[in-house]
């Protein structure tokens, strides 16, 4: 590595350390929060019969629940939060406080509202409240379940986050979300 690339690598590490020290809340659920910009997208867009709902429960947490059906070539349910494109270049991770049902989910990010693909990471929930910390650089690009030959997420911009369940089996699901932060 050249001196210049070593220096740039050190600069990026310093930026990430500073961002970790001053995380920024992307969404904090409570019993008075407006969830109007969160929307459920089920496999019905492709003829499937899965049913997901999203609400704020009595504890003030985002609550994504429902059933996944494989009928009519279905198999997924998702909830998406769309917002004005944010410059996220000073951050390198996302932290989520959630309680799942022990099932695997995908957490997804879109960098640009015009892109059709998402950057994805798979998360396995434990059934207990937990804090997940995800490095942007570990999120890979995929579209409709296919890995794309593109670089992993750069973390420069963000316009959508999403949770998706699609484990190729019929099942009920429940995911509670407390907060989502940029680090």
mmCIF file of C-alpha atoms in Angstrom:
data_model
loop_
_atom_site.group_PDB
_atom_site.id
_atom_site.type_symbol
_atom_site.label_atom_id
_atom_site.label_comp_id
_atom_site.label_asym_id
_atom_site.label_seq_id
_atom_site.Cartn_x
_atom_site.Cartn_y
_atom_site.Cartn_z
ATOM 1 C CA UNK A 1 0.000 0.000 0.000
ATOM 2 C CA UNK A 2 1.245 3.471 -0.750
ATOM 3 C CA UNK A 3 1.590 6.223 1.849
ATOM 4 C CA UNK A 4 -1.446 8.007 0.339
ATOM 5 C CA UNK A 5 -3.724 4.959 0.554
ATOM 6 C CA UNK A 6 -2.550 4.266 4.136
ATOM 7 C CA UNK A 7 -3.371 7.854 5.059
ATOM 8 C CA UNK A 8 -6.826 7.648 3.433
ATOM 9 C CA UNK A 9 -7.510 4.353 5.238
ATOM 10 C CA UNK A 10 -6.558 5.990 8.550
ATOM 11 C CA UNK A 11 -8.810 8.994 7.774
ATOM 12 C CA UNK A 12 -11.784 6.686 7.160
ATOM 13 C CA UNK A 13 -11.122 4.889 10.466
ATOM 14 C CA UNK A 14 -11.004 8.198 12.326
ATOM 15 C CA UNK A 15 -14.296 9.298 10.740
ATOM 16 C CA UNK A 16 -15.927 6.008 11.781
ATOM 17 C CA UNK A 17 -14.636 6.312 15.362
ATOM 18 C CA UNK A 18 -15.983 9.871 15.619
ATOM 19 C CA UNK A 19 -19.350 8.777 14.203
ATOM 20 C CA UNK A 20 -19.531 5.921 16.726
ATOM 21 C CA UNK A 21 -19.080 8.466 19.498
ATOM 22 C CA UNK A 22 -21.979 10.600 18.273
ATOM 23 C CA UNK A 23 -24.593 8.317 16.759
ATOM 24 C CA UNK A 24 -27.586 9.885 15.024
ATOM 25 C CA UNK A 25 -31.075 8.494 15.450
ATOM 26 C CA UNK A 26 -32.692 7.476 12.183
ATOM 27 C CA UNK A 27 -35.969 6.433 13.825
ATOM 28 C CA UNK A 28 -36.994 6.132 17.479
ATOM 29 C CA UNK A 29 -40.337 4.473 18.128
ATOM 30 C CA UNK A 30 -42.644 5.555 20.941
ATOM 31 C CA UNK A 31 -46.395 5.692 21.529
ATOM 32 C CA UNK A 32 -46.774 9.113 19.853
ATOM 33 C CA UNK A 33 -44.518 8.629 16.811
ATOM 34 C CA UNK A 34 -45.898 9.056 13.279
ATOM 35 C CA UNK A 35 -45.329 5.905 11.188
ATOM 36 C CA UNK A 36 -46.958 7.303 8.065
ATOM 37 C CA UNK A 37 -43.725 6.905 6.051
ATOM 38 C CA UNK A 38 -43.464 3.196 6.912
ATOM 39 C CA UNK A 39 -45.272 0.945 4.446
ATOM 40 C CA UNK A 40 -45.800 -2.782 4.171
ATOM 41 C CA UNK A 41 -45.044 -4.474 0.855
ATOM 42 C CA UNK A 42 -46.168 -8.095 0.640
ATOM 43 C CA UNK A 43 -45.707 -10.623 -2.141
ATOM 44 C CA UNK A 44 -49.176 -9.638 -3.417
ATOM 45 C CA UNK A 45 -47.270 -7.368 -5.816
ATOM 46 C CA UNK A 46 -46.391 -10.657 -7.568
ATOM 47 C CA UNK A 47 -49.650 -12.531 -6.907
ATOM 48 C CA UNK A 48 -48.707 -14.002 -3.518
ATOM 49 C CA UNK A 49 -50.943 -14.182 -0.443
ATOM 50 C CA UNK A 50 -48.621 -13.230 2.439
ATOM 51 C CA UNK A 51 -50.017 -10.723 4.920
ATOM 52 C CA UNK A 52 -47.931 -8.318 6.977
ATOM 53 C CA UNK A 53 -48.979 -5.349 9.079
ATOM 54 C CA UNK A 54 -47.054 -2.578 10.788
ATOM 55 C CA UNK A 55 -48.165 -0.564 13.798
ATOM 56 C CA UNK A 56 -46.947 0.879 17.075
ATOM 57 C CA UNK A 57 -47.778 -1.524 19.902
ATOM 58 C CA UNK A 58 -48.862 -0.647 23.445
ATOM 59 C CA UNK A 59 -45.202 -0.552 24.587
ATOM 60 C CA UNK A 60 -44.435 2.100 21.960
ATOM 61 C CA UNK A 61 -42.375 -0.137 19.644
ATOM 62 C CA UNK A 62 -42.702 -0.570 15.910
ATOM 63 C CA UNK A 63 -44.460 -3.910 15.429
ATOM 64 C CA UNK A 64 -44.142 -5.803 12.130
ATOM 65 C CA UNK A 65 -46.144 -9.029 12.139
ATOM 66 C CA UNK A 66 -48.132 -11.348 9.940
ATOM 67 C CA UNK A 67 -47.932 -14.589 7.998
ATOM 68 C CA UNK A 68 -45.875 -15.656 5.027
ATOM 69 C CA UNK A 69 -47.655 -17.809 2.455
ATOM 70 C CA UNK A 70 -46.068 -19.753 -0.392
ATOM 71 C CA UNK A 71 -49.359 -19.905 -2.317
ATOM 72 C CA UNK A 72 -49.403 -18.362 -5.820
ATOM 73 C CA UNK A 73 -45.577 -18.242 -5.879
ATOM 74 C CA UNK A 74 -45.525 -15.949 -2.854
ATOM 75 C CA UNK A 75 -43.144 -16.043 0.045
ATOM 76 C CA UNK A 76 -42.286 -12.662 1.566
ATOM 77 C CA UNK A 77 -43.479 -9.703 3.565
ATOM 78 C CA UNK A 78 -41.564 -6.483 4.171
ATOM 79 C CA UNK A 79 -41.883 -3.128 5.871
ATOM 80 C CA UNK A 80 -40.070 -0.125 4.404
ATOM 81 C CA UNK A 81 -39.269 3.331 5.707
ATOM 82 C CA UNK A 82 -38.714 5.868 2.928
ATOM 83 C CA UNK A 83 -37.269 9.307 3.627
ATOM 84 C CA UNK A 84 -35.493 12.198 1.924
ATOM 85 C CA UNK A 85 -32.042 11.109 0.783
ATOM 86 C CA UNK A 86 -29.566 11.626 3.617
ATOM 87 C CA UNK A 87 -25.835 12.141 3.418
ATOM 88 C CA UNK A 88 -24.554 9.295 5.573
ATOM 89 C CA UNK A 89 -20.881 9.603 4.624
ATOM 90 C CA UNK A 90 -19.821 10.398 8.200
ATOM 91 C CA UNK A 91 -21.233 7.063 9.423
ATOM 92 C CA UNK A 92 -20.066 3.498 8.860
ATOM 93 C CA UNK A 93 -22.598 1.368 10.767
ATOM 94 C CA UNK A 94 -26.249 1.087 11.635
ATOM 95 C CA UNK A 95 -27.466 -0.056 15.036
ATOM 96 C CA UNK A 96 -30.906 -1.549 15.644
ATOM 97 C CA UNK A 97 -32.531 -2.352 18.978
ATOM 98 C CA UNK A 98 -35.115 -5.038 18.284
ATOM 99 C CA UNK A 99 -36.857 -8.136 19.521
ATOM 100 C CA UNK A 100 -37.559 -10.815 16.985
ATOM 101 C CA UNK A 101 -39.212 -14.203 17.177
ATOM 102 C CA UNK A 102 -36.088 -16.291 16.651
ATOM 103 C CA UNK A 103 -36.502 -16.273 12.866
ATOM 104 C CA UNK A 104 -34.090 -14.893 10.269
ATOM 105 C CA UNK A 105 -34.880 -11.595 8.542
ATOM 106 C CA UNK A 106 -33.150 -9.348 6.067
ATOM 107 C CA UNK A 107 -32.282 -5.769 6.843
ATOM 108 C CA UNK A 108 -32.092 -3.684 3.660
ATOM 109 C CA UNK A 109 -30.868 -0.235 2.631
ATOM 110 C CA UNK A 110 -31.374 1.723 -0.568
ATOM 111 C CA UNK A 111 -28.877 4.447 -1.317
ATOM 112 C CA UNK A 112 -30.992 6.081 -4.018
ATOM 113 C CA UNK A 113 -34.757 6.050 -4.545
ATOM 114 C CA UNK A 114 -34.339 5.326 -8.257
ATOM 115 C CA UNK A 115 -32.339 2.120 -7.777
ATOM 116 C CA UNK A 116 -34.297 -1.109 -7.973
ATOM 117 C CA UNK A 117 -31.895 -3.186 -5.893
ATOM 118 C CA UNK A 118 -31.139 -3.051 -2.174
ATOM 119 C CA UNK A 119 -28.075 -3.595 -0.043
ATOM 120 C CA UNK A 120 -28.809 -6.532 2.231
ATOM 121 C CA UNK A 121 -27.615 -8.227 5.367
ATOM 122 C CA UNK A 122 -29.182 -11.281 6.961
ATOM 123 C CA UNK A 123 -30.043 -11.058 10.630
ATOM 124 C CA UNK A 124 -31.010 -13.905 12.947
ATOM 125 C CA UNK A 125 -33.185 -12.830 15.837
ATOM 126 C CA UNK A 126 -32.917 -14.511 19.230
ATOM 127 C CA UNK A 127 -36.417 -14.061 20.659
ATOM 128 C CA UNK A 128 -35.035 -11.545 23.200
ATOM 129 C CA UNK A 129 -34.320 -7.832 23.019
ATOM 130 C CA UNK A 130 -30.934 -7.316 21.386
ATOM 131 C CA UNK A 131 -28.812 -4.623 19.795
ATOM 132 C CA UNK A 132 -27.550 -5.438 16.309
ATOM 133 C CA UNK A 133 -24.690 -3.427 14.848
ATOM 134 C CA UNK A 134 -24.215 -3.765 11.089
ATOM 135 C CA UNK A 135 -21.192 -2.475 9.158
ATOM 136 C CA UNK A 136 -22.235 -0.749 5.950
ATOM 137 C CA UNK A 137 -19.355 -2.410 4.093
ATOM 138 C CA UNK A 138 -20.827 -5.878 4.823
ATOM 139 C CA UNK A 139 -24.127 -5.125 3.056
ATOM 140 C CA UNK A 140 -24.224 -6.700 -0.399
ATOM 141 C CA UNK A 141 -26.323 -5.653 -3.429
ATOM 142 C CA UNK A 142 -29.171 -7.919 -4.518
ATOM 143 C CA UNK A 143 -32.334 -7.713 -6.593
ATOM 144 C CA UNK A 144 -35.216 -10.198 -6.247
ATOM 145 C CA UNK A 145 -33.012 -12.660 -4.402
ATOM 146 C CA UNK A 146 -30.129 -12.504 -6.876
ATOM 147 C CA UNK A 147 -26.683 -11.257 -5.871
ATOM 148 C CA UNK A 148 -25.497 -8.470 -8.179
ATOM 149 C CA UNK A 149 -21.970 -7.963 -9.482
ATOM 150 C CA UNK A 150 -21.629 -4.545 -7.845
ATOM 151 C CA UNK A 151 -19.594 -3.267 -4.887
ATOM 152 C CA UNK A 152 -20.999 -3.567 -1.379
ATOM 153 C CA UNK A 153 -22.760 -0.572 0.175
ATOM 154 C CA UNK A 154 -20.516 2.505 0.329
ATOM 155 C CA UNK A 155 -22.548 4.211 3.049
ATOM 156 C CA UNK A 156 -22.450 7.588 1.308
ATOM 157 C CA UNK A 157 -26.225 8.107 0.983
ATOM 158 C CA UNK A 158 -29.408 6.492 2.250
ATOM 159 C CA UNK A 159 -33.054 6.942 1.287
ATOM 160 C CA UNK A 160 -34.798 3.747 2.466
ATOM 161 C CA UNK A 161 -34.437 1.049 5.087
ATOM 162 C CA UNK A 162 -36.475 -2.134 5.255
ATOM 163 C CA UNK A 163 -37.012 -5.394 7.104
ATOM 164 C CA UNK A 164 -38.020 -8.441 5.060
ATOM 165 C CA UNK A 165 -38.959 -11.995 5.955
ATOM 166 C CA UNK A 166 -38.901 -14.630 3.230
ATOM 167 C CA UNK A 167 -37.533 -17.938 4.471
ATOM 168 C CA UNK A 168 -39.095 -20.158 1.795
ATOM 169 C CA UNK A 169 -41.642 -21.567 4.218
ATOM 170 C CA UNK A 170 -45.112 -20.785 5.464
ATOM 171 C CA UNK A 171 -44.836 -19.167 8.884
ATOM 172 C CA UNK A 172 -46.131 -16.466 11.142
ATOM 173 C CA UNK A 173 -43.722 -13.737 12.218
ATOM 174 C CA UNK A 174 -43.373 -10.899 14.718
ATOM 175 C CA UNK A 175 -40.626 -8.289 14.956
ATOM 176 C CA UNK A 176 -40.561 -5.386 17.439
ATOM 177 C CA UNK A 177 -38.295 -2.407 16.786
ATOM 178 C CA UNK A 178 -37.284 0.124 19.440
ATOM 179 C CA UNK A 179 -34.812 2.361 17.587
ATOM 180 C CA UNK A 180 -32.519 2.558 14.561
ATOM 181 C CA UNK A 181 -29.341 4.672 14.724
ATOM 182 C CA UNK A 182 -26.514 5.601 12.405
ATOM 183 C CA UNK A 183 -23.048 5.160 13.928
#
